[in-house]
PDB file of C-alpha atoms in Angstrom:
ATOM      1  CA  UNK A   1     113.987  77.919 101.959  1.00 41.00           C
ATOM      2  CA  UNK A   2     111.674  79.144 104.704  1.00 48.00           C
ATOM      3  CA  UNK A   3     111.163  82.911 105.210  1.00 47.00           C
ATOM      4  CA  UNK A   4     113.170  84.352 108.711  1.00 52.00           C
ATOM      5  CA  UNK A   5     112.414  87.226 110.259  1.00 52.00           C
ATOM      6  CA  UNK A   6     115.465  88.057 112.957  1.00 53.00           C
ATOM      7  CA  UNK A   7     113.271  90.302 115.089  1.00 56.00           C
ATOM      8  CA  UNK A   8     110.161  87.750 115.644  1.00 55.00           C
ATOM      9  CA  UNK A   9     109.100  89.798 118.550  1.00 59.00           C
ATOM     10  CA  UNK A  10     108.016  92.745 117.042  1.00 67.00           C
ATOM     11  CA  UNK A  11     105.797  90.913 114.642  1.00 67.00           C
ATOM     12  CA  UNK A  12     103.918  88.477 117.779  1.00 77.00           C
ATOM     13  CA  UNK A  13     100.094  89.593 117.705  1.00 74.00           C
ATOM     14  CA  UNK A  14      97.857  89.034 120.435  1.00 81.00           C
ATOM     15  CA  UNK A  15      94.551  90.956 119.102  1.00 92.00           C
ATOM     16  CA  UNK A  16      92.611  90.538 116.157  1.00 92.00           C
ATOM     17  CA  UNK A  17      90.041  93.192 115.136  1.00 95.00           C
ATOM     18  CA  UNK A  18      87.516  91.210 112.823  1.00 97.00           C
ATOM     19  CA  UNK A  19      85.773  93.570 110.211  1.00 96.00           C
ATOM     20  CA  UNK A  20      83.276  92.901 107.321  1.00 97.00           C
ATOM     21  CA  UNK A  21      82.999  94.980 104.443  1.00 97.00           C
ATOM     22  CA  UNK A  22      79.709  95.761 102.076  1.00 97.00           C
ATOM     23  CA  UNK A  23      80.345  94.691  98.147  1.00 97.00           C
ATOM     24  CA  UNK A  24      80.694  98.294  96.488  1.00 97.00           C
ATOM     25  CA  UNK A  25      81.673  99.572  93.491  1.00 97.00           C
ATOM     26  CA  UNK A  26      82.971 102.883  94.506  1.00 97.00           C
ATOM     27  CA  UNK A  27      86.122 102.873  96.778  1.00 98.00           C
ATOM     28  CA  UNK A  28      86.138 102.254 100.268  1.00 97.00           C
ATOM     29  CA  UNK A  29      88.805 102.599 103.314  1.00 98.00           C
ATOM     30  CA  UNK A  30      89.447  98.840 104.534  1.00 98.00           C
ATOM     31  CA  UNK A  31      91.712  99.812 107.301  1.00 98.00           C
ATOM     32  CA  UNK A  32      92.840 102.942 108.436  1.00 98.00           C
ATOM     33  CA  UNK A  33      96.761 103.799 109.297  1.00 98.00           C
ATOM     34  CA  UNK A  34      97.964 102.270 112.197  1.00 97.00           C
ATOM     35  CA  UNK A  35     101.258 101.991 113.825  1.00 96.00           C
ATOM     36  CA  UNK A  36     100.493  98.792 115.821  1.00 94.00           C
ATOM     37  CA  UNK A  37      99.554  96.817 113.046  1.00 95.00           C
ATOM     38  CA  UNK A  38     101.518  93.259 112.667  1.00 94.00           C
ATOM     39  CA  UNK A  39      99.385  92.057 110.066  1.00 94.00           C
ATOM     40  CA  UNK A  40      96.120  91.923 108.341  1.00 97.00           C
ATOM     41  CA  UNK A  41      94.147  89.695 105.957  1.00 97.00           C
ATOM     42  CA  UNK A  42      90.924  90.065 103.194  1.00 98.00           C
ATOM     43  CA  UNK A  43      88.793  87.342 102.194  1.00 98.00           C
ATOM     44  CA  UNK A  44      86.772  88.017  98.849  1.00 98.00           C
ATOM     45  CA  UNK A  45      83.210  86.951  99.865  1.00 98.00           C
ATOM     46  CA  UNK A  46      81.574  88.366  96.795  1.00 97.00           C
ATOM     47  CA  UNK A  47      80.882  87.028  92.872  1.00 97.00           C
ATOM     48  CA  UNK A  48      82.837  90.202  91.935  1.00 98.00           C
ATOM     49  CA  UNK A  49      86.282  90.466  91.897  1.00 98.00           C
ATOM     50  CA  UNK A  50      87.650  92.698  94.772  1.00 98.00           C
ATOM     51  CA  UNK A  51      90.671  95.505  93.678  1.00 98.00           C
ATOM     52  CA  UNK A  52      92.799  96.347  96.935  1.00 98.00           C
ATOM     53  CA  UNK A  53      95.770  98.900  97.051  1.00 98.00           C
ATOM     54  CA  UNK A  54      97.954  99.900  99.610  1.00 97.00           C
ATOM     55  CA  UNK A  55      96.458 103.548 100.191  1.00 97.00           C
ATOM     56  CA  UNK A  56      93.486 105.148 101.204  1.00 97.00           C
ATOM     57  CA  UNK A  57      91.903 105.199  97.647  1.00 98.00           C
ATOM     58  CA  UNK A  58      91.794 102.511  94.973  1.00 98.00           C
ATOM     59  CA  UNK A  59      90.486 102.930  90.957  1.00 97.00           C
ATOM     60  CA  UNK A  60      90.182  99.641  88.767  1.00 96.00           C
ATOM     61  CA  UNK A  61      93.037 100.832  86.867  1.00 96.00           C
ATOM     62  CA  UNK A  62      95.297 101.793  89.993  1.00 97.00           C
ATOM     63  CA  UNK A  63      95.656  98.837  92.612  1.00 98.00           C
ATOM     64  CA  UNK A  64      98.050  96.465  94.117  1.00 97.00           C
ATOM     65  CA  UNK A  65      96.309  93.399  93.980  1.00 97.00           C
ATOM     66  CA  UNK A  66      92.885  92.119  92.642  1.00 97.00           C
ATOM     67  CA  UNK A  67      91.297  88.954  94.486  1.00 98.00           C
ATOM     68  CA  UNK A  68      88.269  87.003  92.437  1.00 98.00           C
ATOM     69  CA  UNK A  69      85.909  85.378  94.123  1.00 97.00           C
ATOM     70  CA  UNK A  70      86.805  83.451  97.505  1.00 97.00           C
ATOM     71  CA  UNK A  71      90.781  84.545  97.074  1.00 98.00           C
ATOM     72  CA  UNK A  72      92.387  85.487 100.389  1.00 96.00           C
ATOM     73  CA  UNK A  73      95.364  88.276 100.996  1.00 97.00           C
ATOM     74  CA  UNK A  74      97.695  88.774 103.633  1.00 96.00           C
ATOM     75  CA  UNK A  75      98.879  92.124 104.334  1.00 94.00           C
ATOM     76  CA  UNK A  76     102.630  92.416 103.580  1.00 89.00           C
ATOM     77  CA  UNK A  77     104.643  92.311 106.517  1.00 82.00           C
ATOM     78  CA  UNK A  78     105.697  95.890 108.165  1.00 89.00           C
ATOM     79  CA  UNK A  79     103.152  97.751 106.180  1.00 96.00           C
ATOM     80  CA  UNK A  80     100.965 100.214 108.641  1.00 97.00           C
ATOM     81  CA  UNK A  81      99.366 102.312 105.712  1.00 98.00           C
ATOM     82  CA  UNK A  82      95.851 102.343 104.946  1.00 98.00           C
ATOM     83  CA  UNK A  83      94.216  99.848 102.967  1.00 98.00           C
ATOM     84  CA  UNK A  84      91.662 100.769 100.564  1.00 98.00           C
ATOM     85  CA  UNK A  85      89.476  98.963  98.022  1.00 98.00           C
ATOM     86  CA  UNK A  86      86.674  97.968  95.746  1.00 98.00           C
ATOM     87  CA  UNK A  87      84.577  96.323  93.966  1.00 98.00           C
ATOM     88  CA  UNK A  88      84.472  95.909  89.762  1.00 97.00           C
ATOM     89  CA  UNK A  89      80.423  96.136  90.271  1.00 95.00           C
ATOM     90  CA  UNK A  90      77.971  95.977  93.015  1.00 90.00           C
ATOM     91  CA  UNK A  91      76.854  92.946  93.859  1.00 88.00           C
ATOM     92  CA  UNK A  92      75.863  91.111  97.238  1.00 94.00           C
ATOM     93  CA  UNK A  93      78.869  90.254  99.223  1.00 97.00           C
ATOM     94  CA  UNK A  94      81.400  91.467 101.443  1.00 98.00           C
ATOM     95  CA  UNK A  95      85.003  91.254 102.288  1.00 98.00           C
ATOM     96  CA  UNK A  96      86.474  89.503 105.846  1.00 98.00           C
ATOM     97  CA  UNK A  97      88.770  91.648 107.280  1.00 98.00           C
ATOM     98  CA  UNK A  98      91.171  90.924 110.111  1.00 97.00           C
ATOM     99  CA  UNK A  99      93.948  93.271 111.505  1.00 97.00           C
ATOM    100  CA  UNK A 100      96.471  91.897 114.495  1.00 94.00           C
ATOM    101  CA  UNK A 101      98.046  94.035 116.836  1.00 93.00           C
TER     102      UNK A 101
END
């Protein structure tokens, strides 16, 4: 059964704001709040698996979702919070991030 939103209008995007994110080990504020948002996506680019939560701080033992190496995450829809996360160790990498408004 394919997903239906009844008010497709409010979720059309015609900007994306591309952002990449430095591997780290300590938390780090993906995206800010923002009441325009109609989506957003992370790419794990790193070795190291990548801990994201749905607030402006994230702890390995406190997160929403964890993405290994090369996983990909959309943004649930309607959420306008900040997105925070990090890394389980340094390493090189980074994380693509895209928000549309």
């Amino acid at each position: 059964m394919p997903l239906n939103s009844p008010n497709q209008e409010n979720t059309k995007s015609i900007k994306v704001t591309a952002t990449s994110i430095t591997a780290s080990p300590t938390s780090v504020v993906f995206l800010k709040a923002n009441q325009n948002r109609k989506g957003a996506t992370i790419w794990n680019e790193c070795p190291n698996t990548l801990y994201i939560d749905l607030a402006d701080k994230v702890a390995l033992n406190a997160f929403s979702t964890k993405l290994t190496s090369g996983s990909y995450y959309e943004l649930p829809f309607g959420y306008v919070g900040a997105i925070a996360g990090m890394w389980e160790a340094a390493g090189d990498g980074f994380a693509l991030v895209r928000e549309f408004v």
